[in-house]
GROMACS .gro file of C-alpha atoms in nm:
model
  435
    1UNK     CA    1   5.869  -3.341   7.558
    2UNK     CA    2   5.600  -3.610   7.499
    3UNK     CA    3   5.298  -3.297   7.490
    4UNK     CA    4   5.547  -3.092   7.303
    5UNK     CA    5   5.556  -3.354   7.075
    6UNK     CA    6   5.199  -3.430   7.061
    7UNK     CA    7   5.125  -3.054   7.042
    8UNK     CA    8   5.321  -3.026   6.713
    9UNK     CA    9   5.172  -3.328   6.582
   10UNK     CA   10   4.849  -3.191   6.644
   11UNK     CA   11   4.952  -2.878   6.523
   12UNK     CA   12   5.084  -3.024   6.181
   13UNK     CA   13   4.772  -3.274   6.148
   14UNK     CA   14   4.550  -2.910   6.166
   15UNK     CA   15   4.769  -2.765   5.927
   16UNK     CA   16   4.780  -3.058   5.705
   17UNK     CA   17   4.342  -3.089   5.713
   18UNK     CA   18   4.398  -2.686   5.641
   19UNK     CA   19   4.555  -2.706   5.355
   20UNK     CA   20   4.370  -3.030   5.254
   21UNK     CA   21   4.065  -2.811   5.261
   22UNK     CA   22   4.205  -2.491   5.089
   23UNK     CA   23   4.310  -2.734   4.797
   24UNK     CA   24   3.972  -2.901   4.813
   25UNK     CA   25   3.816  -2.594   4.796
   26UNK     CA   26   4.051  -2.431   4.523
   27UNK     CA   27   3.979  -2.749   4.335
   28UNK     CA   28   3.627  -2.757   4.337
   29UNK     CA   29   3.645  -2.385   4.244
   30UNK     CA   30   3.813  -2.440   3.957
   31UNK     CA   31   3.586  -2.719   3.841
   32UNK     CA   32   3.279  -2.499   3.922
   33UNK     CA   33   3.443  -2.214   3.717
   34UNK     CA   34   3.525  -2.441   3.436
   35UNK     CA   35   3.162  -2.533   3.435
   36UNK     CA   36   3.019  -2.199   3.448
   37UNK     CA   37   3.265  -2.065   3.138
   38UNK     CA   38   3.090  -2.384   2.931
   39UNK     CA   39   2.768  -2.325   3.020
   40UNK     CA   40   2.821  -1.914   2.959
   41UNK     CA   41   2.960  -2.002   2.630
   42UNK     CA   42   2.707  -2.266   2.502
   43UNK     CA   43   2.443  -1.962   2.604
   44UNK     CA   44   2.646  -1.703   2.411
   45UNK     CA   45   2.691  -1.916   2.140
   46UNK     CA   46   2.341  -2.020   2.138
   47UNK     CA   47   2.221  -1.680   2.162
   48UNK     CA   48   2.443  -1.581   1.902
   49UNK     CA   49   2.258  -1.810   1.654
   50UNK     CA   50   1.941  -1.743   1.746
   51UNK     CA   51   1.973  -1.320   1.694
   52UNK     CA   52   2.218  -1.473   1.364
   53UNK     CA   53   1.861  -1.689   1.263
   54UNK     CA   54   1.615  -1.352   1.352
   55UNK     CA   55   1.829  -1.129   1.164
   56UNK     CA   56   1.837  -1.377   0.879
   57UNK     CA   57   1.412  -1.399   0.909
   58UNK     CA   58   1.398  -1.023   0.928
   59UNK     CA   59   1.611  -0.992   0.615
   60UNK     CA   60   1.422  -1.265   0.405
   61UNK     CA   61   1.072  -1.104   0.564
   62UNK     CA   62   1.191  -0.726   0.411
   63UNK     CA   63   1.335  -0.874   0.044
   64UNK     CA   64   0.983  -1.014   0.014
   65UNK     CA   65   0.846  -0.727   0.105
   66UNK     CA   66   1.084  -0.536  -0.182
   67UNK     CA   67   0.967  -0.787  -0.438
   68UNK     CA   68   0.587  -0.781  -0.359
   69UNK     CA   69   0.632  -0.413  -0.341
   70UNK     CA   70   0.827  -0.391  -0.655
   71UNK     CA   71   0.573  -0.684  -0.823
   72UNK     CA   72   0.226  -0.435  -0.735
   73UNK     CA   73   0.443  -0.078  -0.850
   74UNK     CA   74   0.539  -0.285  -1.167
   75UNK     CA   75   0.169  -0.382  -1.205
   76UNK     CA   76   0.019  -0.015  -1.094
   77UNK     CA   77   0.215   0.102  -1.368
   78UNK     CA   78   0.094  -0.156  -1.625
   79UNK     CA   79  -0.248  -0.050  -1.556
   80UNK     CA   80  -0.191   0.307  -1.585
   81UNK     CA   81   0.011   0.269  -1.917
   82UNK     CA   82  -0.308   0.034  -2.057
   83UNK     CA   83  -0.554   0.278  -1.961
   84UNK     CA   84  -0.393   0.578  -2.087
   85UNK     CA   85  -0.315   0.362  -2.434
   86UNK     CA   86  -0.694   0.317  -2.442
   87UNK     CA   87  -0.772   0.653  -2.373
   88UNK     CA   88  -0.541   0.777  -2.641
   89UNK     CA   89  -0.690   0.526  -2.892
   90UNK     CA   90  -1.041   0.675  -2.785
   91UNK     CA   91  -0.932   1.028  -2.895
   92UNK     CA   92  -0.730   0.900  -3.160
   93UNK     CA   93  -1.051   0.763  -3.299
   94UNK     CA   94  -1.284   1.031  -3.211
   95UNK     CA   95  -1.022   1.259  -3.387
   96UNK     CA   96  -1.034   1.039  -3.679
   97UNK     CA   97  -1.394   1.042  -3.684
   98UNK     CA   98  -1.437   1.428  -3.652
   99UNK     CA   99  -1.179   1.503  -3.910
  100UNK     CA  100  -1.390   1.268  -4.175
  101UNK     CA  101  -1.670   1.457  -4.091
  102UNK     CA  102  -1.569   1.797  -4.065
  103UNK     CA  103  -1.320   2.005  -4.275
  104UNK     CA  104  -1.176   2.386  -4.165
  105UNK     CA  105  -1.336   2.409  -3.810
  106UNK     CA  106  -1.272   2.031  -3.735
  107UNK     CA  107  -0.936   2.087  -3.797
  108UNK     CA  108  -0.945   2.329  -3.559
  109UNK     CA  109  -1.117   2.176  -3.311
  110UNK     CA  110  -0.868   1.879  -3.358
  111UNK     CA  111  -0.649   2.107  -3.284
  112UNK     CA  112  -0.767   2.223  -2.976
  113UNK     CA  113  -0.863   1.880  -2.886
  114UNK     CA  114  -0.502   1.762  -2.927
  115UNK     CA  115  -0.368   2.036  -2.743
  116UNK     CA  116  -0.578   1.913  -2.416
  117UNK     CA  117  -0.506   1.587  -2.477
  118UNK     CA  118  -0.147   1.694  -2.438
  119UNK     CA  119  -0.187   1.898  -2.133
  120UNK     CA  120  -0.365   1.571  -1.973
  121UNK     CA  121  -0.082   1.341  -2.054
  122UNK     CA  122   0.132   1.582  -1.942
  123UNK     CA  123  -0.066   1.583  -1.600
  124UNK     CA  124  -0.106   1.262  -1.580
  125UNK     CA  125   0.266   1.188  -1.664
  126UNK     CA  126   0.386   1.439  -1.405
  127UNK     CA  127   0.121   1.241  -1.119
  128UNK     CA  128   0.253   0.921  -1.196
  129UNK     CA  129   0.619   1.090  -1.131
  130UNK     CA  130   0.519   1.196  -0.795
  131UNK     CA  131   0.361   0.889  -0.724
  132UNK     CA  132   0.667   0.718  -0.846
  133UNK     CA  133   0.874   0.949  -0.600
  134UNK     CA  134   0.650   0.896  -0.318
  135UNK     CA  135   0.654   0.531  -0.359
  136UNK     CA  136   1.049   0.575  -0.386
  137UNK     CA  137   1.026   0.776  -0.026
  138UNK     CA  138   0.845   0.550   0.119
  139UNK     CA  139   1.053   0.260   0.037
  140UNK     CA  140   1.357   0.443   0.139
  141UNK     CA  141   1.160   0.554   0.501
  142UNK     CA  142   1.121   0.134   0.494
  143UNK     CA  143   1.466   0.056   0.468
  144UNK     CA  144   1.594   0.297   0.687
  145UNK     CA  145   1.334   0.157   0.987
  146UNK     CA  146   1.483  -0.204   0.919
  147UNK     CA  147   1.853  -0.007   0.934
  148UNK     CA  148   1.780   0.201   1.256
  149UNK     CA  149   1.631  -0.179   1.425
  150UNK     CA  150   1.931  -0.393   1.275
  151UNK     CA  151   2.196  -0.120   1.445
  152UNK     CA  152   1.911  -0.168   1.745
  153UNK     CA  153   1.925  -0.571   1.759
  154UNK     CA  154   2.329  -0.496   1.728
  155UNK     CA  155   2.371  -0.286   1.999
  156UNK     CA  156   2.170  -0.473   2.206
  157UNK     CA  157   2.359  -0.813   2.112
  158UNK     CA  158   2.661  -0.608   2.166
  159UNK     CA  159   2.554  -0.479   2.539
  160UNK     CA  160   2.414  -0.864   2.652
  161UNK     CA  161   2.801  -0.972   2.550
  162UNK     CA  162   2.967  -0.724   2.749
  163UNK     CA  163   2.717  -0.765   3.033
  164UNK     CA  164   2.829  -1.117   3.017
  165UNK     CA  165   3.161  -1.032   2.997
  166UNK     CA  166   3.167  -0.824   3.281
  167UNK     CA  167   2.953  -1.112   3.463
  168UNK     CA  168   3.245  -1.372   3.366
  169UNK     CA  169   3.508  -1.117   3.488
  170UNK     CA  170   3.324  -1.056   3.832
  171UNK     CA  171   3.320  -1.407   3.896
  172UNK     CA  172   3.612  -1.479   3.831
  173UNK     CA  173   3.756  -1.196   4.065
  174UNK     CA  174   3.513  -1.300   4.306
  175UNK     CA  175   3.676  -1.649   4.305
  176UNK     CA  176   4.032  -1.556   4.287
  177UNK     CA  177   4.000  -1.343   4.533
  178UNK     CA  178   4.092  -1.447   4.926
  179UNK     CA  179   3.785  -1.441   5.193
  180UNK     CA  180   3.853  -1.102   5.341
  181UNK     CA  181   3.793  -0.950   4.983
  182UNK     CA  182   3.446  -1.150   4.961
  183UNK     CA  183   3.290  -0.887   5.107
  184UNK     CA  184   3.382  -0.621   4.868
  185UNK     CA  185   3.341  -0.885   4.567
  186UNK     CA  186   2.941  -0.904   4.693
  187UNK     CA  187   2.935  -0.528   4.684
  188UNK     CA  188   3.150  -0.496   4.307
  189UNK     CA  189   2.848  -0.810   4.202
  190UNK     CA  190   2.577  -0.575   4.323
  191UNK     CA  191   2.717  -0.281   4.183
  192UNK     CA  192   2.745  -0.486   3.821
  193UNK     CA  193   2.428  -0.630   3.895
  194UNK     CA  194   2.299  -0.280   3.908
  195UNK     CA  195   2.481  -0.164   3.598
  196UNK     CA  196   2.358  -0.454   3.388
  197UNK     CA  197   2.011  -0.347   3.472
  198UNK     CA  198   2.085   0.001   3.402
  199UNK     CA  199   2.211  -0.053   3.098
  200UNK     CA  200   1.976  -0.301   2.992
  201UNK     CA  201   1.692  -0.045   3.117
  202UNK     CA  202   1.919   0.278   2.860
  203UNK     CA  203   1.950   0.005   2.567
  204UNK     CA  204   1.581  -0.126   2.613
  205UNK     CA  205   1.441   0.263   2.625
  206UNK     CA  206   1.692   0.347   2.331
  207UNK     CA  207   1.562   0.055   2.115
  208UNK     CA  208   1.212   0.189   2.176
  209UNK     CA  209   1.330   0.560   2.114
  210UNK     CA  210   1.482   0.443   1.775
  211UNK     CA  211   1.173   0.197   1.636
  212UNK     CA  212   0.936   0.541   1.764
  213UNK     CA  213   1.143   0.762   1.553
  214UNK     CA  214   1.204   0.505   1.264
  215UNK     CA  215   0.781   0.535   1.301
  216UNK     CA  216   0.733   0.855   1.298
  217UNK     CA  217   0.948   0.913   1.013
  218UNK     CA  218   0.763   0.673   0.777
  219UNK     CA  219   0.433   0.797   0.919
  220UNK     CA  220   0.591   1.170   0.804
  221UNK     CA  221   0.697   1.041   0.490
  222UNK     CA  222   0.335   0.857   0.423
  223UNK     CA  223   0.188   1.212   0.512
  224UNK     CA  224   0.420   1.411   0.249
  225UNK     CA  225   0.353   1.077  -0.002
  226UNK     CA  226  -0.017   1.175  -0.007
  227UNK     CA  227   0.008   1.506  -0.015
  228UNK     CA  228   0.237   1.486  -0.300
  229UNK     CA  229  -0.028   1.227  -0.469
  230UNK     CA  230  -0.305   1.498  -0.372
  231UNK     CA  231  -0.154   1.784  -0.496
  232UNK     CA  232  -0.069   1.626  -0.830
  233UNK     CA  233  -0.419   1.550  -0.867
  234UNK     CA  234  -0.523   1.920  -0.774
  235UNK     CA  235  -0.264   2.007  -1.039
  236UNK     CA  236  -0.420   1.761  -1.263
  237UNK     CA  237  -0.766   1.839  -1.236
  238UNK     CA  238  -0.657   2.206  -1.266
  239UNK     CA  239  -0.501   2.122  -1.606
  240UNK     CA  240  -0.794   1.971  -1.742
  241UNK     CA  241  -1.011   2.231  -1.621
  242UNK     CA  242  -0.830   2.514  -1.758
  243UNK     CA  243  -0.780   2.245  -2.134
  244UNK     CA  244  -1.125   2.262  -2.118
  245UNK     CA  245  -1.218   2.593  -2.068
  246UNK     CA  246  -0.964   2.651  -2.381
  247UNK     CA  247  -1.133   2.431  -2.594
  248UNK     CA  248  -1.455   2.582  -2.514
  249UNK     CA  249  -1.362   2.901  -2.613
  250UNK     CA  250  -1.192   2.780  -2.910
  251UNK     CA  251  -1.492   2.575  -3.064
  252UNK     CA  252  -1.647   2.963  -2.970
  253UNK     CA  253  -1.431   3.114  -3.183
  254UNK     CA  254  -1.521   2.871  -3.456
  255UNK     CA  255  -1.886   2.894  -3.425
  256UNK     CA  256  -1.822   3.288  -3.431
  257UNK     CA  257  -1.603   3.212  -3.785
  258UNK     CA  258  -1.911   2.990  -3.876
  259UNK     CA  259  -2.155   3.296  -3.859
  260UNK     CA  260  -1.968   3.556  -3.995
  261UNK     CA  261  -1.880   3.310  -4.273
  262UNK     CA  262  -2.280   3.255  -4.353
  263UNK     CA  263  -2.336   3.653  -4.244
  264UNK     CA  264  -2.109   3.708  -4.546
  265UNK     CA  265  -2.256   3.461  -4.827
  266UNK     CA  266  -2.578   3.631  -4.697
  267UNK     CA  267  -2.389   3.938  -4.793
  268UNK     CA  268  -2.276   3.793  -5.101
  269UNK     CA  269  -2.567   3.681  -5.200
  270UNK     CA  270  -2.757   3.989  -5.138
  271UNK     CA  271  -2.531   4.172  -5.356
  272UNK     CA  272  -2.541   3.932  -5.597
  273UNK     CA  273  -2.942   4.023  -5.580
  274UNK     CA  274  -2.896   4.375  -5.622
  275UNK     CA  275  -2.686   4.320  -5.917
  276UNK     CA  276  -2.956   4.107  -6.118
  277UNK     CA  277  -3.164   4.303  -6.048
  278UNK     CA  278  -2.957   4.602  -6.203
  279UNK     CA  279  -2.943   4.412  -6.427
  280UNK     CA  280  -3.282   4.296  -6.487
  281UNK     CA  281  -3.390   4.715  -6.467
  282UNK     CA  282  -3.118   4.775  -6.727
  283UNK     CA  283  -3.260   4.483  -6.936
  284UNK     CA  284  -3.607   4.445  -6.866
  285UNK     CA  285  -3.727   4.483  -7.201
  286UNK     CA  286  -3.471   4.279  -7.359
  287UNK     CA  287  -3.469   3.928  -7.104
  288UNK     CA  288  -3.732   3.955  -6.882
  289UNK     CA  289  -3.749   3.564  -6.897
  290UNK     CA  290  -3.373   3.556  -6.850
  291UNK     CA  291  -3.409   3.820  -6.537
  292UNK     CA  292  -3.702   3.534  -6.374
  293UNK     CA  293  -3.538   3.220  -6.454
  294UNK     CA  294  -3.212   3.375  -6.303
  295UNK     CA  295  -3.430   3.503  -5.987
  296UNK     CA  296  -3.519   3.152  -5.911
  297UNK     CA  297  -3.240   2.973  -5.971
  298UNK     CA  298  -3.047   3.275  -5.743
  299UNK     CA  299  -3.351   3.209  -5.429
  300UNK     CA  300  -3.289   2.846  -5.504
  301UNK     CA  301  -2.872   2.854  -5.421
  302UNK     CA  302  -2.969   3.090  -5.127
  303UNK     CA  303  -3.210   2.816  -5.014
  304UNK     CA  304  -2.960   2.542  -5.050
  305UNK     CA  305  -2.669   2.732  -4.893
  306UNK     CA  306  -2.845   2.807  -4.572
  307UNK     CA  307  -2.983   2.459  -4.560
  308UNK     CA  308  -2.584   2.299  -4.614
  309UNK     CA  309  -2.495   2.615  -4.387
  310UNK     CA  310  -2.784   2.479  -4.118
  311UNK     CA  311  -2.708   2.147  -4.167
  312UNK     CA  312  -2.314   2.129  -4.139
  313UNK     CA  313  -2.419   2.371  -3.785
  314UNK     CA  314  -2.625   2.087  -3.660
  315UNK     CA  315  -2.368   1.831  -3.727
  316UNK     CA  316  -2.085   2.016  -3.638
  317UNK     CA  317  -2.282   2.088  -3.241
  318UNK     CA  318  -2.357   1.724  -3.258
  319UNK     CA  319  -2.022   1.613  -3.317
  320UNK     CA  320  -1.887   1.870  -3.075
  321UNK     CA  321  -2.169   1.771  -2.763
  322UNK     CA  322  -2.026   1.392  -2.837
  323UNK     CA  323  -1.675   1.452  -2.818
  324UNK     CA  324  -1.693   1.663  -2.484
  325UNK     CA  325  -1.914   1.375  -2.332
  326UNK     CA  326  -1.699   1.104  -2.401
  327UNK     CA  327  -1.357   1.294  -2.371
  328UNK     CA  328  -1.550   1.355  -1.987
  329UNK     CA  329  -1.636   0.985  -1.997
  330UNK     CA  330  -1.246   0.916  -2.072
  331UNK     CA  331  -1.114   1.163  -1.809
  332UNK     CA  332  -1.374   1.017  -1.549
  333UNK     CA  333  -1.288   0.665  -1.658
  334UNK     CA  334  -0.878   0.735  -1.616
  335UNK     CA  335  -0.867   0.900  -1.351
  336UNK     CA  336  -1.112   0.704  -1.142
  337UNK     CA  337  -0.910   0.352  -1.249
  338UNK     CA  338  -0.579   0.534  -1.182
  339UNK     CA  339  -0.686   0.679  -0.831
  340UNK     CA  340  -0.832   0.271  -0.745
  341UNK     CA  341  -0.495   0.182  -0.860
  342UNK     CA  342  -0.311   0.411  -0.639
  343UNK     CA  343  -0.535   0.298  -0.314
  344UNK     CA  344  -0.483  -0.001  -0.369
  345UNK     CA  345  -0.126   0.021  -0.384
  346UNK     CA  346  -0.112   0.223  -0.082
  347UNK     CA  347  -0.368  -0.023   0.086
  348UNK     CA  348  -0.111  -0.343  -0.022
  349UNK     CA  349   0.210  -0.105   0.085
  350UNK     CA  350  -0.009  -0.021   0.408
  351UNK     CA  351  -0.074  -0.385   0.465
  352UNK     CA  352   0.296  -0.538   0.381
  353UNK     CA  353   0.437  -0.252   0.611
  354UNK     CA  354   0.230  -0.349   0.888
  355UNK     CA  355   0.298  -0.701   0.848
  356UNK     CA  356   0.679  -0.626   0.875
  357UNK     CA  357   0.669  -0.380   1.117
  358UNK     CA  358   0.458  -0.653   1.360
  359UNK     CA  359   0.704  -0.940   1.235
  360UNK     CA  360   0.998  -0.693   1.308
  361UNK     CA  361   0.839  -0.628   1.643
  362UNK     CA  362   0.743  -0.945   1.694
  363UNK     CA  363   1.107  -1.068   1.659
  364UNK     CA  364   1.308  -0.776   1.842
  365UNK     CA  365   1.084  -0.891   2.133
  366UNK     CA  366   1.198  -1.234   2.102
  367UNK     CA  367   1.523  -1.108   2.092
  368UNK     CA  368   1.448  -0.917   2.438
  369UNK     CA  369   1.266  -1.203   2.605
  370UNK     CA  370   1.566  -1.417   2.535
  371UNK     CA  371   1.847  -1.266   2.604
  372UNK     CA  372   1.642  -1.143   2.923
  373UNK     CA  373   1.609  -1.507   3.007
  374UNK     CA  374   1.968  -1.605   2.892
  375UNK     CA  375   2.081  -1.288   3.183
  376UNK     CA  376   1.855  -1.422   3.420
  377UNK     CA  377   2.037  -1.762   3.382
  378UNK     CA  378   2.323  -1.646   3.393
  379UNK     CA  379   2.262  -1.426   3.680
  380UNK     CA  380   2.060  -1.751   3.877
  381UNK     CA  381   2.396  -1.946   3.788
  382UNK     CA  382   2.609  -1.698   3.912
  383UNK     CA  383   2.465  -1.639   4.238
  384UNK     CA  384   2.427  -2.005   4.295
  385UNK     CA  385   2.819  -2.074   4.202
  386UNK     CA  386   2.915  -1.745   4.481
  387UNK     CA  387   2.669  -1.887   4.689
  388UNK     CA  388   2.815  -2.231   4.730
  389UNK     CA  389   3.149  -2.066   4.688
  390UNK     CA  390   3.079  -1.857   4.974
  391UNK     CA  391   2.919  -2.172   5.188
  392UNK     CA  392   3.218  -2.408   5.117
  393UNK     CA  393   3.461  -2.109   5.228
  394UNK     CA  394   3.207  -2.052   5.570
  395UNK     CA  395   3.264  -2.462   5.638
  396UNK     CA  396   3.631  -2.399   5.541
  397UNK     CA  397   3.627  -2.075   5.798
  398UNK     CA  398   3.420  -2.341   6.054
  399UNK     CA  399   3.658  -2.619   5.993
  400UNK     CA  400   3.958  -2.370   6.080
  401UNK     CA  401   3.767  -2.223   6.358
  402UNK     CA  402   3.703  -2.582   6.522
  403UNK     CA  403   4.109  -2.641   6.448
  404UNK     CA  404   4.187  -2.339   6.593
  405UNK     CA  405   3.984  -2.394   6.911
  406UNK     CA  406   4.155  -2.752   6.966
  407UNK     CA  407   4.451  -2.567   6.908
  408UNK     CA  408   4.426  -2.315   7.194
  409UNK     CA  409   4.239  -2.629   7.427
  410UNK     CA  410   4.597  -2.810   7.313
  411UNK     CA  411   4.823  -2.504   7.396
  412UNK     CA  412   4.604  -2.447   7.706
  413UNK     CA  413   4.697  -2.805   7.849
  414UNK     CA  414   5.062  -2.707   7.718
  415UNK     CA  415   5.044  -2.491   7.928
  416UNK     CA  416   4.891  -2.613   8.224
  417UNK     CA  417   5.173  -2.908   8.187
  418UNK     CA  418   5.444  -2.675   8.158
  419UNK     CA  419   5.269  -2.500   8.479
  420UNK     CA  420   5.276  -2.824   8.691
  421UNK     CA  421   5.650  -2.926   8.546
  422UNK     CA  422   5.754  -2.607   8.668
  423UNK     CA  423   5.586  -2.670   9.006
  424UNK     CA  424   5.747  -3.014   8.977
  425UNK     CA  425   6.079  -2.867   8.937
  426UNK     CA  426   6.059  -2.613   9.252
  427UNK     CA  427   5.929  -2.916   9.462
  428UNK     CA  428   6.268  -3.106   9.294
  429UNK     CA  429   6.430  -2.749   9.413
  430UNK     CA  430   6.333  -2.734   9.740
  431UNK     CA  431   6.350  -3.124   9.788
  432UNK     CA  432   6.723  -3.070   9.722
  433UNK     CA  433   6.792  -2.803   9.891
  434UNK     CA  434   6.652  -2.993  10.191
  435UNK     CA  435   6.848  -3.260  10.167
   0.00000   0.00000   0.00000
């Protein structure tokens, strides 16, 4: 009775330490799962404002880039619209000038003058259009790269939270769960272990498929931007070719007025010849002074007409040879200034889209390196909590082992005293049945 005694004693005491140590062990598991939760949650929270401070960087970096953008347009424009003023007060002058100058076949040449001058402001109007709808592209190409790598940076915040999530939930089945199942927890961690990477691998490659294709679509839309901005200057040129061409043929035309006008005075004047000198036959006898004085005076307005006649020529060529150089002059001048103006809007837009692209870069693979880190943490503090989860419950399993052994060495002596009381008793036996 005394072993049994001591047997149960021992056997309560081993119980007792047992579930001393389970409750030890459930405590510090709670404590060590309360810590984790705070520390995951400072990280998230932490991560949350940096990607909250990026996001609010990227979105200050791109309305700066609108208003510089907007600031050299507004100025392009500007330019263009003070150059073409001063072209048009050029030709407004020269116009001025040739019509004081010149009276039928200026007007004409005005005329034609005016009529080029449209077609060029028409051309030039219709350039700065396409520019204006290239630059429009361009800008919308811009702002759907910063969409496609906002929805990017989302995603990506989005699949680091449920990676975390699904961290938080496999250790917390891995320490609610009883030793046997440890086993299959370390296999569910490696299989989540394996998923995060996957899909941090899929949302990595997909956040370089979508800033490639954001890329390639502004690159496309630069392309169609300058050929839109050369074919508007093919058109352009074109125009003015084919205004000039008509205003040669038109100051032709007039020169071809100008002779048959002075073909016909000669005409005129001719006849007017013949008939004095019908006259002068008719009358000889009665005004041959008359018939002389009226010969001279007749040679002398013949004189004087094809000298005016030569003279308003020459001017008239003159005039004509200095209008074409400096409405050349002009069109050089404009379209020289406007096509600066364009590259160097293209070489600012070239230069503020590279800047935010390398800023947007730059920041995304913050973003990465972080949130890599912040996993890696996580991860390091997650294997370290199962770790010394898993060690505590191999002392726990040691502890019980050791108890377990002292238990059998106790029921072993049990048993070897209930062995020698049993001999005891058959020596009592036998001891009475001698007597």
């Amino acid at each position: 009775a005394r072993i049994q005694a001591e047997l149960a004693q021992s056997i309560a005491a081993a119980k007792e330490q047992e579930n001393k140590v389970k409750q030890q062990s459930a405590e510090e598991v709670a404590k060590a799962r309360e810590r984790s939760q705070e520390e995951i949650r400072k990280a998230q929270e932490e991560a949350r404002l940096r990607v909250k401070e990026a996001n609010a960087k990227a979105d200050e970096v791109q309305k700066q880039y609108a208003t510089d953008l907007a600031n050299s347009k507004q100025t392009a424009e500007d330019r263009i619209k003070q150059i073409q003023s001063e072209a048009a007060n050029a030709v407004a002058e020269a116009r001025k000038k040739q019509q004081e100058t010149v009276s039928a076949t200026a007007e004409e040449v005005v005329a034609s003058r005016e009529k080029a001058a449209a077609e060029i402001a028409a051309a030039r109007e219709k350039a700065a259009n396409e520019i204006a709808a290239a630059r429009e592209a361009q800008v919308r190409a811009q702002q759907e790269s910063a969409n496609a790598i906002a929805e990017t940076k989302r995603q990506s915040a989005q699949m680091v939270l449920s990676i975390k999530s699904a961290e938080a939930d496999s250790v917390r089945i891995a320490r609610e769960n009883s030793a046997n199942e440890r086993q299959r927890l370390a296999s569910d961690v490696a299989a989540a272990r394996e998923k995060a990477a996957t899909e941090i691998a899929a949302a990595n490659q997909q956040a370089a498929n979508d800033v490639k294709t954001a890329r390639e679509n502004a690159a496309r839309e630069k392309q169609l931007s300058a050929e839109a901005v050369g074919k508007a200057k093919q058109e352009a040129a074109d125009m003015i070719a084919s205004a000039r061409e008509a205003s040669a043929k038109e100051v032709a035309a007039a020169k071809q007025q100008a002779i048959e006008a002075i073909s016909l005075a000669k005409k005129d004047a001719d006849d007017k010849k013949a008939a004095f000198a019908k006259e002068v036959a008719e009358s000889q006898d009665r005004a041959r002074k008359e018939v002389s004085d009226a010969r001279q005076q007749a040679a002398a307005e013949v004189a004087t007409a094809r000298k005016d006649a030569e003279e308003k020529r020459r001017l008239y060529a003159e005039e004509t040879a200095e209008a074409r150089k400096k409405s050349a002059e002009e069109i050089a001048s404009v379209q020289k200034e406007a096509a600066e103006a364009v590259q160097k809007t293209r070489q600012e837009s070239a230069a503020a889209i590279a800047g935010t692209r390398e800023d947007e870069a730059r920041t995304v693979a913050e973003i990465k390196a972080q949130s890599a880190e912040e996993i890696g943490k996580t991860k390091s503090e997650t294997a370290r909590l199962i770790a010394a989860e898993n060690k505590k419950a191999e002392d726990a399993r040691q502890r019980q082992a050791e108890e377990t052994q002292k238990l059998a060495g106790l029921q072993a002596e049990v048993k070897k005293a209930e062995e020698e009381l049993r001999k005891l008793k058959e020596e009592a036996e036998k001891a009475k049945k001698k007597e």
